[in-house]
Amino acid sequence: MLGSAMSSSARARSPRSGHRPERQEHAPPPEGGAARRPQRLSSLLSARSVAGEVFLLQLAVVVLLVAAAVVALVVQARSSAMLDARHRTLAAAGTFAESPGIVAAVRSPHPSAVLQPSAQAAAKIAGVDGINVYTLDGVTLAHSDLRQIGKRVVGPFSKAAAGTSFTETFAGSLGQSVVSVVPVKDDDGKVIAVVSSPVTVQNVQSMVNGQLPVVLGTAAGVLALSAGGTALVSRRLLRRTHGLGPAEMTSMYEHHDAVLHAVREGVLIIGGGGRLLLANDEARRLLDLPADAEGRPVTDLGLEEGIADPIASGRSATDELHMAADRLLAVNIRPTAPYGKAGTVVTLRDTTELRALAGRAEVARERLKLLYDAGVQVGTTLNVERTAEELAEVAVPRFADVVTVDLLDPVLRGEEPPEVVTEMRRTAVVGLRGDHPLSPVGEVIRFGPTGPMAAGLAGGRAVLEADLRASHRWRAQHQANAAQILDRGIHSLIVVPLRARGVVLGMVGYWRGQDSPPFDGEDVSFVEELTARAALSVDNARRYTREHDMAVTLQRSLLPRGVPEQSAVEVAHRYLAAQAGVGGDWFDVIPLPGTRVALVVGDVVGHGLYAAATMGRLRTAVYNFSTLDLPPDELLSHLDELVTHIDTDEQEWQGITGATCLCAIYDPVSGQVTAASAGHPGPALVGPDGSVSFPEMPVSPPLGLGAGLPMETMALTLPEGSRLALFTDGLIESRDRDPDAGLAALRAALSGPARTPDETCTAVIEAMLPSRPSDDVALLVARTRLLDPERIAEWDVEPDPAAVSPVRNACARRLAEWGLEDISFTTELILSELLTNAIRYGTEPIRVRLLYDRCLVCEVSDGSSTSPHLRRAADTDEGGRGLFLVAQFAERWGTRYTARGKIIWSEQGLHAGDAPASMDLGEALLAGWDDEGL
């Protein structure tokens, strides 16, 4: 279609076109249509037309290619025939030389009689001219020419006589031949004769000559077929070019390029199906067409309906006005018939009469769009600095060439801004790159009372400096860098106070330079609206920063600041806050009596202040319950009651507190760990050999949902050096990973050679988490230790007051072995009081245990569940002073209940000066004097 339209216009300009109706492609043929074929044929064979030049050139190329192919085939056939002759003669001679019985035949009395028939038969089978056998001295034993038998010949047999086969071309009795010579060897490898097999070159050439008719016939066929194909292609080209010559075609394409590139009026050619066939540069610019527009339907080009429908309709139109994006176009539509195939030609012209009005409308529309974009793009994050950058980015370069944003330091910290403002901090600079004269980000901006910034703050309105070169107050404000700013091409400025809810947050500067027009009064009203909208986003970010900092401070104050000293486990921990802010994950390490330790990990669902506060309450409750020395299941049961109480308190929270907790108590004396979980993932256990397992935990509901149901525990005995990994679900769960995949990844991260707990935490965090996880993560890794059996002493005690003294003496001896003579006296005193109480008020079995660790632990257990209470005995009381003495001389003491009774324990420092000195020793002894205790 495009070719038809182009050639139609070319025919109208060409002097050879004749009367235009007679040259139409679709016009009926003239009378004597057969006479038109010689004209077509003569045009095809004429070099004056483009089609004729192409036809003759292609025909010449085909002839040369066919000739070259024939020559190459002949040469290749001859070379192949000679090579085949060499291979055939060598194979025939070698086969005959290696045939069975040839050695015996050569050495027989009449070798020719034996060899000649075999040689003739073998030559016939191998397709060679003959197989000849010669002795080493040249006597012919067998030959294709019987007359040569018995004669001596002279030939190049020295190589064969030496045991080497060879092939040569030389003149023999049969003429120029290809001959292969192979030695005949006996069983000892000695050459006794030679065998030759010749093929004459004449026979080889006859084979090639026999193939020449086929090659030449094929070449002739290919030439005819190629010439026919070339003629068809050239004939089609002749129809497409309408017989135009090279000069005419060049002229036509020059005119075509002028229309496409030089004409300042849009031109479109639309096909019959509504597809765009051609669009010049001006049409592409006016309609903002995509690069691949040609060939696509007009309705699929993304044009507005007001311009797309008339263009695709195919109807005629004259100077119709239509909107295309932000342009008002005058549209003319004409059909291409009868000058070409069915279609339309569309011309587009940007109207000059309404250009000024359209320009103002464009400015208004652009500013409305800018305000809309600012509402969408400014404030996407609740970060003060990023919000300031977004304000600057949305205004550059659509409104200003450079935008600077200065904020007060309290605003950047999330605090309330002060009433008196004398300086600000540069927060964003957009529009300048590299080294520029304006103050960089982070620099403090101080301004005097006469500058435009001070005027803007005082009046609460934007201040316009249309010409910076003529502004004295602006120069006074920027004395140090005013010249550099002007040299950079910046010439106009508007400064606007950044105000929200009646409070000044900062100042925004809009700068123009280079070829941009200076700001005017209309720009001032617009920029005030733009800045006011952005100020709300900045203030929201400031308020969020303040609340976020408060929540972070609260959470950090509620999390453990360090790990208490204890000898049961070596501990390391990690805590990572989520992207959404502070959350309710926590961990704790709580030393327990008897050198035991409690490892706790918990998770409060949600983020924010409420989650952090709830986490603090639960952590405090766990710590308080731990002081009662409760087992893990009872501790979680009490914690479950506390969460239920929180949920029923309507004044605090209208929803349900979602929380989980895992508590594990490890005893370094027995190596046993007892754990219970309330809806929390169980721990990971890493053996000393690096193997990883996830022990099955009894299933219990989350805290607050237990409905009074009892918790269950899991008990394991761990070898020394095992690692326990306690974690929250944020470590293994995420939006793109299910818990099973998370556990598999955790197993891979924990496995491997022995590592310290701190190295284990680092490896797990690096392998499992991105830089900012979507949920809080708490990880606690503890490597177990066992108390040295040499530091453990135990005695069974009979329920008789007389048994106190032997146990006390044994205790003194053990303390002497441990080098603790300094505290031996107070230990004996404490042990006497505890044993006396157990014998007097307890039941069997009674047992004493001493543990030598960071302190000396003295434990007296009995089968009674009655707990003693500390009180101050009156002067008239006969007893009640034993526990008082224990409390005076021990650092700590208490009662721990077991499944079969209770344990009363005390802890002492390892040196005499570590004991409390609240009472004189003599006073204490007199206060606790008891004959039965001696």
PDB file of C-alpha atoms in Angstrom, residues 530-752:
ATOM      1  CA  LEU A 530       2.613  23.043  47.258  1.00  0.00           C
ATOM      2  CA  THR A 531       4.709  23.713  50.376  1.00  0.00           C
ATOM      3  CA  ALA A 532       1.686  23.688  52.686  1.00  0.00           C
ATOM      4  CA  ARG A 533       0.670  20.237  51.466  1.00  0.00           C
ATOM      5  CA  ALA A 534       4.189  18.893  51.922  1.00  0.00           C
ATOM      6  CA  ALA A 535       4.475  20.451  55.398  1.00  0.00           C
ATOM      7  CA  LEU A 536       1.744  18.134  56.700  1.00  0.00           C
ATOM      8  CA  SER A 537       3.751  15.125  55.552  1.00  0.00           C
ATOM      9  CA  VAL A 538       6.896  16.482  57.225  1.00  0.00           C
ATOM     10  CA  ASP A 539       4.996  17.063  60.464  1.00  0.00           C
ATOM     11  CA  ASN A 540       3.501  13.568  60.333  1.00  0.00           C
ATOM     12  CA  ALA A 541       6.992  12.141  59.895  1.00  0.00           C
ATOM     13  CA  ARG A 542       8.192  14.261  62.840  1.00  0.00           C
ATOM     14  CA  ARG A 543       5.414  12.978  65.073  1.00  0.00           C
ATOM     15  CA  TYR A 544       6.079   9.415  64.011  1.00  0.00           C
ATOM     16  CA  THR A 545       9.783   9.867  64.744  1.00  0.00           C
ATOM     17  CA  ARG A 546       8.977  11.070  68.233  1.00  0.00           C
ATOM     18  CA  GLU A 547       6.605   8.179  68.927  1.00  0.00           C
ATOM     19  CA  HIS A 548       8.980   5.669  67.378  1.00  0.00           C
ATOM     20  CA  ASP A 549      11.884   6.922  69.487  1.00  0.00           C
ATOM     21  CA  MET A 550       9.701   6.688  72.587  1.00  0.00           C
ATOM     22  CA  ALA A 551       8.728   3.132  71.736  1.00  0.00           C
ATOM     23  CA  VAL A 552      12.331   2.155  70.985  1.00  0.00           C
ATOM     24  CA  THR A 553      13.482   3.693  74.261  1.00  0.00           C
ATOM     25  CA  LEU A 554      10.777   1.854  76.157  1.00  0.00           C
ATOM     26  CA  GLN A 555      11.560  -1.441  74.487  1.00  0.00           C
ATOM     27  CA  ARG A 556      15.305  -1.149  75.030  1.00  0.00           C
ATOM     28  CA  SER A 557      14.736  -0.318  78.682  1.00  0.00           C
ATOM     29  CA  LEU A 558      12.592  -3.432  79.042  1.00  0.00           C
ATOM     30  CA  LEU A 559      14.983  -5.827  77.291  1.00  0.00           C
ATOM     31  CA  PRO A 560      17.926  -7.256  79.284  1.00  0.00           C
ATOM     32  CA  ARG A 561      20.994  -5.052  78.994  1.00  0.00           C
ATOM     33  CA  GLY A 562      23.377  -7.905  79.679  1.00  0.00           C
ATOM     34  CA  VAL A 563      23.611 -11.529  80.677  1.00  0.00           C
ATOM     35  CA  PRO A 564      24.030 -12.239  84.409  1.00  0.00           C
ATOM     36  CA  GLU A 565      27.091 -14.132  85.567  1.00  0.00           C
ATOM     37  CA  GLN A 566      26.558 -17.842  86.025  1.00  0.00           C
ATOM     38  CA  SER A 567      28.472 -21.052  85.328  1.00  0.00           C
ATOM     39  CA  ALA A 568      25.769 -23.346  84.003  1.00  0.00           C
ATOM     40  CA  VAL A 569      25.847 -22.202  80.373  1.00  0.00           C
ATOM     41  CA  GLU A 570      27.815 -19.959  78.022  1.00  0.00           C
ATOM     42  CA  VAL A 571      25.265 -17.607  76.467  1.00  0.00           C
ATOM     43  CA  ALA A 572      25.037 -15.316  73.421  1.00  0.00           C
ATOM     44  CA  HIS A 573      21.976 -13.514  72.094  1.00  0.00           C
ATOM     45  CA  ARG A 574      20.720 -11.366  69.233  1.00  0.00           C
ATOM     46  CA  TYR A 575      17.673  -9.134  68.857  1.00  0.00           C
ATOM     47  CA  LEU A 576      16.594  -7.620  65.520  1.00  0.00           C
ATOM     48  CA  ALA A 577      13.698  -5.184  65.295  1.00  0.00           C
ATOM     49  CA  ALA A 578      11.243  -5.470  62.416  1.00  0.00           C
ATOM     50  CA  GLN A 579      10.723  -2.947  59.633  1.00  0.00           C
ATOM     51  CA  ALA A 580       7.416  -1.955  61.197  1.00  0.00           C
ATOM     52  CA  GLY A 581       9.202  -0.775  64.363  1.00  0.00           C
ATOM     53  CA  VAL A 582       9.468  -2.028  67.909  1.00  0.00           C
ATOM     54  CA  GLY A 583       7.753  -5.270  68.798  1.00  0.00           C
ATOM     55  CA  GLY A 584       7.158  -7.626  71.682  1.00  0.00           C
ATOM     56  CA  ASP A 585       9.881 -10.264  71.343  1.00  0.00           C
ATOM     57  CA  TRP A 586      12.113 -10.791  74.383  1.00  0.00           C
ATOM     58  CA  PHE A 587      14.610 -13.177  75.933  1.00  0.00           C
ATOM     59  CA  ASP A 588      16.022 -13.650  79.392  1.00  0.00           C
ATOM     60  CA  VAL A 589      18.702 -15.574  81.269  1.00  0.00           C
ATOM     61  CA  ILE A 590      17.793 -16.019  84.961  1.00  0.00           C
ATOM     62  CA  PRO A 591      20.191 -17.675  87.439  1.00  0.00           C
ATOM     63  CA  LEU A 592      18.404 -20.089  89.813  1.00  0.00           C
ATOM     64  CA  PRO A 593      19.427 -21.668  93.086  1.00  0.00           C
ATOM     65  CA  GLY A 594      21.559 -24.784  92.931  1.00  0.00           C
ATOM     66  CA  THR A 595      23.733 -23.346  90.075  1.00  0.00           C
ATOM     67  CA  ARG A 596      20.784 -23.826  87.692  1.00  0.00           C
ATOM     68  CA  VAL A 597      19.736 -21.320  85.064  1.00  0.00           C
ATOM     69  CA  ALA A 598      16.447 -20.511  83.318  1.00  0.00           C
ATOM     70  CA  LEU A 599      16.456 -19.662  79.597  1.00  0.00           C
ATOM     71  CA  VAL A 600      13.336 -17.806  78.458  1.00  0.00           C
ATOM     72  CA  VAL A 601      12.193 -16.586  75.012  1.00  0.00           C
ATOM     73  CA  GLY A 602       8.808 -14.960  74.413  1.00  0.00           C
ATOM     74  CA  ASP A 603       6.832 -13.126  71.740  1.00  0.00           C
ATOM     75  CA  VAL A 604       3.968 -10.655  72.028  1.00  0.00           C
ATOM     76  CA  VAL A 605       2.033 -10.354  68.773  1.00  0.00           C
ATOM     77  CA  GLY A 606       2.038  -6.937  67.144  1.00  0.00           C
ATOM     78  CA  HIS A 607       4.225  -3.853  67.174  1.00  0.00           C
ATOM     79  CA  GLY A 608       4.265  -0.537  68.924  1.00  0.00           C
ATOM     80  CA  LEU A 609       4.003   0.780  72.445  1.00  0.00           C
ATOM     81  CA  TYR A 610       1.347  -1.674  73.602  1.00  0.00           C
ATOM     82  CA  ALA A 611       3.377  -4.688  72.445  1.00  0.00           C
ATOM     83  CA  ALA A 612       6.526  -3.323  74.109  1.00  0.00           C
ATOM     84  CA  ALA A 613       4.690  -2.540  77.356  1.00  0.00           C
ATOM     85  CA  THR A 614       3.053  -5.971  77.426  1.00  0.00           C
ATOM     86  CA  MET A 615       6.421  -7.574  76.785  1.00  0.00           C
ATOM     87  CA  GLY A 616       7.845  -5.693  79.792  1.00  0.00           C
ATOM     88  CA  ARG A 617       5.011  -6.875  82.020  1.00  0.00           C
ATOM     89  CA  LEU A 618       5.419 -10.493  80.943  1.00  0.00           C
ATOM     90  CA  ARG A 619       9.195 -10.416  81.315  1.00  0.00           C
ATOM     91  CA  THR A 620       8.867  -8.967  84.818  1.00  0.00           C
ATOM     92  CA  ALA A 621       6.289 -11.619  85.684  1.00  0.00           C
ATOM     93  CA  VAL A 622       8.575 -14.398  84.446  1.00  0.00           C
ATOM     94  CA  TYR A 623      11.410 -13.031  86.546  1.00  0.00           C
ATOM     95  CA  ASN A 624       9.199 -12.791  89.644  1.00  0.00           C
ATOM     96  CA  PHE A 625       7.798 -16.279  89.142  1.00  0.00           C
ATOM     97  CA  SER A 626      11.367 -17.553  88.754  1.00  0.00           C
ATOM     98  CA  THR A 627      12.228 -16.247  92.228  1.00  0.00           C
ATOM     99  CA  LEU A 628       9.632 -18.694  93.542  1.00  0.00           C
ATOM    100  CA  ASP A 629      11.749 -21.455  91.963  1.00  0.00           C
ATOM    101  CA  LEU A 630       8.802 -22.860  90.036  1.00  0.00           C
ATOM    102  CA  PRO A 631       9.226 -25.566  87.374  1.00  0.00           C
ATOM    103  CA  PRO A 632       8.655 -24.421  83.763  1.00  0.00           C
ATOM    104  CA  ASP A 633       5.105 -25.770  83.459  1.00  0.00           C
ATOM    105  CA  GLU A 634       3.916 -24.081  86.651  1.00  0.00           C
ATOM    106  CA  LEU A 635       5.641 -20.839  85.695  1.00  0.00           C
ATOM    107  CA  LEU A 636       3.845 -20.770  82.324  1.00  0.00           C
ATOM    108  CA  SER A 637       0.539 -21.607  83.995  1.00  0.00           C
ATOM    109  CA  HIS A 638       0.882 -18.549  86.226  1.00  0.00           C
ATOM    110  CA  LEU A 639       1.882 -16.487  83.193  1.00  0.00           C
ATOM    111  CA  ASP A 640      -1.192 -17.735  81.328  1.00  0.00           C
ATOM    112  CA  GLU A 641      -3.414 -16.522  84.181  1.00  0.00           C
ATOM    113  CA  LEU A 642      -1.727 -13.117  84.038  1.00  0.00           C
ATOM    114  CA  VAL A 643      -2.379 -12.750  80.282  1.00  0.00           C
ATOM    115  CA  THR A 644      -5.996 -13.790  80.785  1.00  0.00           C
ATOM    116  CA  HIS A 645      -6.302 -11.073  83.415  1.00  0.00           C
ATOM    117  CA  ILE A 646      -4.828  -8.512  81.010  1.00  0.00           C
ATOM    118  CA  ASP A 647      -7.353  -9.481  78.330  1.00  0.00           C
ATOM    119  CA  THR A 648     -10.291  -9.111  80.723  1.00  0.00           C
ATOM    120  CA  ASP A 649      -9.219  -5.613  81.732  1.00  0.00           C
ATOM    121  CA  GLU A 650     -11.290  -3.579  79.257  1.00  0.00           C
ATOM    122  CA  GLN A 651      -9.767  -0.293  80.331  1.00  0.00           C
ATOM    123  CA  GLU A 652      -6.352  -1.381  79.054  1.00  0.00           C
ATOM    124  CA  TRP A 653      -7.047  -3.144  75.806  1.00  0.00           C
ATOM    125  CA  GLN A 654     -10.143  -3.986  73.809  1.00  0.00           C
ATOM    126  CA  GLY A 655      -8.614  -6.961  72.030  1.00  0.00           C
ATOM    127  CA  ILE A 656      -6.924 -10.241  72.892  1.00  0.00           C
ATOM    128  CA  THR A 657      -3.244 -10.220  73.802  1.00  0.00           C
ATOM    129  CA  GLY A 658      -1.460 -12.748  71.614  1.00  0.00           C
ATOM    130  CA  ALA A 659       1.679 -13.999  73.324  1.00  0.00           C
ATOM    131  CA  THR A 660       3.806 -17.135  73.368  1.00  0.00           C
ATOM    132  CA  CYS A 661       6.641 -18.204  75.647  1.00  0.00           C
ATOM    133  CA  LEU A 662       9.254 -20.946  75.923  1.00  0.00           C
ATOM    134  CA  CYS A 663      10.955 -21.616  79.279  1.00  0.00           C
ATOM    135  CA  ALA A 664      13.821 -24.069  79.779  1.00  0.00           C
ATOM    136  CA  ILE A 665      15.652 -24.755  83.069  1.00  0.00           C
ATOM    137  CA  TYR A 666      19.095 -26.344  82.883  1.00  0.00           C
ATOM    138  CA  ASP A 667      20.804 -28.084  85.836  1.00  0.00           C
ATOM    139  CA  PRO A 668      24.614 -28.326  85.376  1.00  0.00           C
ATOM    140  CA  VAL A 669      24.854 -30.932  88.136  1.00  0.00           C
ATOM    141  CA  SER A 670      22.759 -33.558  86.342  1.00  0.00           C
ATOM    142  CA  GLY A 671      22.998 -32.110  82.803  1.00  0.00           C
ATOM    143  CA  GLN A 672      19.209 -32.216  82.550  1.00  0.00           C
ATOM    144  CA  VAL A 673      17.122 -29.560  80.839  1.00  0.00           C
ATOM    145  CA  THR A 674      13.398 -29.249  81.537  1.00  0.00           C
ATOM    146  CA  ALA A 675      11.364 -27.158  79.098  1.00  0.00           C
ATOM    147  CA  ALA A 676       7.737 -26.127  78.591  1.00  0.00           C
ATOM    148  CA  SER A 677       6.155 -24.104  75.787  1.00  0.00           C
ATOM    149  CA  ALA A 678       2.993 -22.052  75.537  1.00  0.00           C
ATOM    150  CA  GLY A 679       2.357 -21.866  71.789  1.00  0.00           C
ATOM    151  CA  HIS A 680       6.027 -21.130  71.082  1.00  0.00           C
ATOM    152  CA  PRO A 681       8.379 -22.973  68.691  1.00  0.00           C
ATOM    153  CA  GLY A 682      10.509 -25.542  70.476  1.00  0.00           C
ATOM    154  CA  PRO A 683      14.273 -25.193  70.837  1.00  0.00           C
ATOM    155  CA  ALA A 684      16.909 -26.509  68.472  1.00  0.00           C
ATOM    156  CA  LEU A 685      19.481 -28.853  69.984  1.00  0.00           C
ATOM    157  CA  VAL A 686      23.009 -28.986  68.563  1.00  0.00           C
ATOM    158  CA  GLY A 687      25.065 -31.903  69.808  1.00  0.00           C
ATOM    159  CA  PRO A 688      28.806 -31.687  70.531  1.00  0.00           C
ATOM    160  CA  ASP A 689      29.394 -33.401  67.161  1.00  0.00           C
ATOM    161  CA  GLY A 690      27.483 -30.678  65.287  1.00  0.00           C
ATOM    162  CA  SER A 691      24.313 -32.700  64.626  1.00  0.00           C
ATOM    163  CA  VAL A 692      21.072 -30.711  64.837  1.00  0.00           C
ATOM    164  CA  SER A 693      17.699 -31.943  66.094  1.00  0.00           C
ATOM    165  CA  PHE A 694      14.405 -30.399  67.086  1.00  0.00           C
ATOM    166  CA  PRO A 695      13.106 -32.255  70.167  1.00  0.00           C
ATOM    167  CA  GLU A 696       9.365 -32.790  70.180  1.00  0.00           C
ATOM    168  CA  MET A 697       7.676 -30.444  72.640  1.00  0.00           C
ATOM    169  CA  PRO A 698       4.265 -31.067  74.219  1.00  0.00           C
ATOM    170  CA  VAL A 699       1.667 -28.924  72.449  1.00  0.00           C
ATOM    171  CA  SER A 700       0.157 -26.185  74.650  1.00  0.00           C
ATOM    172  CA  PRO A 701      -1.970 -23.210  73.561  1.00  0.00           C
ATOM    173  CA  PRO A 702      -0.597 -19.651  73.552  1.00  0.00           C
ATOM    174  CA  LEU A 703      -0.757 -17.557  76.697  1.00  0.00           C
ATOM    175  CA  GLY A 704      -4.259 -16.378  77.558  1.00  0.00           C
ATOM    176  CA  LEU A 705      -5.909 -19.242  75.686  1.00  0.00           C
ATOM    177  CA  GLY A 706      -5.058 -22.099  78.039  1.00  0.00           C
ATOM    178  CA  ALA A 707      -8.458 -21.961  79.819  1.00  0.00           C
ATOM    179  CA  GLY A 708      -6.864 -23.386  82.953  1.00  0.00           C
ATOM    180  CA  LEU A 709      -5.478 -26.470  81.223  1.00  0.00           C
ATOM    181  CA  PRO A 710      -2.229 -27.829  82.698  1.00  0.00           C
ATOM    182  CA  MET A 711       1.056 -27.301  80.861  1.00  0.00           C
ATOM    183  CA  GLU A 712       3.334 -30.206  80.008  1.00  0.00           C
ATOM    184  CA  THR A 713       7.095 -30.387  80.159  1.00  0.00           C
ATOM    185  CA  MET A 714       9.890 -32.069  78.221  1.00  0.00           C
ATOM    186  CA  ALA A 715      13.018 -33.362  79.975  1.00  0.00           C
ATOM    187  CA  LEU A 716      16.316 -34.192  78.264  1.00  0.00           C
ATOM    188  CA  THR A 717      19.776 -35.041  79.546  1.00  0.00           C
ATOM    189  CA  LEU A 718      22.410 -33.206  77.513  1.00  0.00           C
ATOM    190  CA  PRO A 719      26.102 -34.009  77.171  1.00  0.00           C
ATOM    191  CA  GLU A 720      28.500 -31.229  78.055  1.00  0.00           C
ATOM    192  CA  GLY A 721      29.137 -28.872  75.144  1.00  0.00           C
ATOM    193  CA  SER A 722      25.646 -29.166  73.676  1.00  0.00           C
ATOM    194  CA  ARG A 723      24.077 -25.985  72.352  1.00  0.00           C
ATOM    195  CA  LEU A 724      20.460 -24.985  72.895  1.00  0.00           C
ATOM    196  CA  ALA A 725      19.030 -22.437  70.444  1.00  0.00           C
ATOM    197  CA  LEU A 726      15.844 -20.683  71.564  1.00  0.00           C
ATOM    198  CA  PHE A 727      14.216 -18.350  69.043  1.00  0.00           C
ATOM    199  CA  THR A 728      11.011 -16.543  68.140  1.00  0.00           C
ATOM    200  CA  ASP A 729       8.946 -17.382  65.059  1.00  0.00           C
ATOM    201  CA  GLY A 730      10.260 -14.353  63.159  1.00  0.00           C
ATOM    202  CA  LEU A 731      13.485 -16.282  62.589  1.00  0.00           C
ATOM    203  CA  ILE A 732      11.882 -19.132  60.637  1.00  0.00           C
ATOM    204  CA  GLU A 733       8.665 -17.586  59.261  1.00  0.00           C
ATOM    205  CA  SER A 734       8.209 -14.830  56.685  1.00  0.00           C
ATOM    206  CA  ARG A 735       5.910 -13.875  53.831  1.00  0.00           C
ATOM    207  CA  ASP A 736       7.935 -15.874  51.316  1.00  0.00           C
ATOM    208  CA  ARG A 737       8.966 -18.826  53.510  1.00  0.00           C
ATOM    209  CA  ASP A 738       6.873 -21.361  55.415  1.00  0.00           C
ATOM    210  CA  PRO A 739       7.926 -22.733  58.841  1.00  0.00           C
ATOM    211  CA  ASP A 740       9.134 -26.084  57.457  1.00  0.00           C
ATOM    212  CA  ALA A 741      11.478 -24.378  55.020  1.00  0.00           C
ATOM    213  CA  GLY A 742      12.597 -22.070  57.817  1.00  0.00           C
ATOM    214  CA  LEU A 743      13.409 -24.997  60.104  1.00  0.00           C
ATOM    215  CA  ALA A 744      15.380 -26.650  57.304  1.00  0.00           C
ATOM    216  CA  ALA A 745      17.375 -23.454  56.765  1.00  0.00           C
ATOM    217  CA  LEU A 746      17.944 -23.146  60.526  1.00  0.00           C
ATOM    218  CA  ARG A 747      19.177 -26.743  60.670  1.00  0.00           C
ATOM    219  CA  ALA A 748      21.679 -25.983  57.919  1.00  0.00           C
ATOM    220  CA  ALA A 749      22.845 -22.802  59.669  1.00  0.00           C
ATOM    221  CA  LEU A 750      23.335 -24.538  63.039  1.00  0.00           C
ATOM    222  CA  SER A 751      25.035 -27.689  61.760  1.00  0.00           C
ATOM    223  CA  GLY A 752      28.736 -27.950  61.294  1.00  0.00           C
TER     224      GLY A 752
END
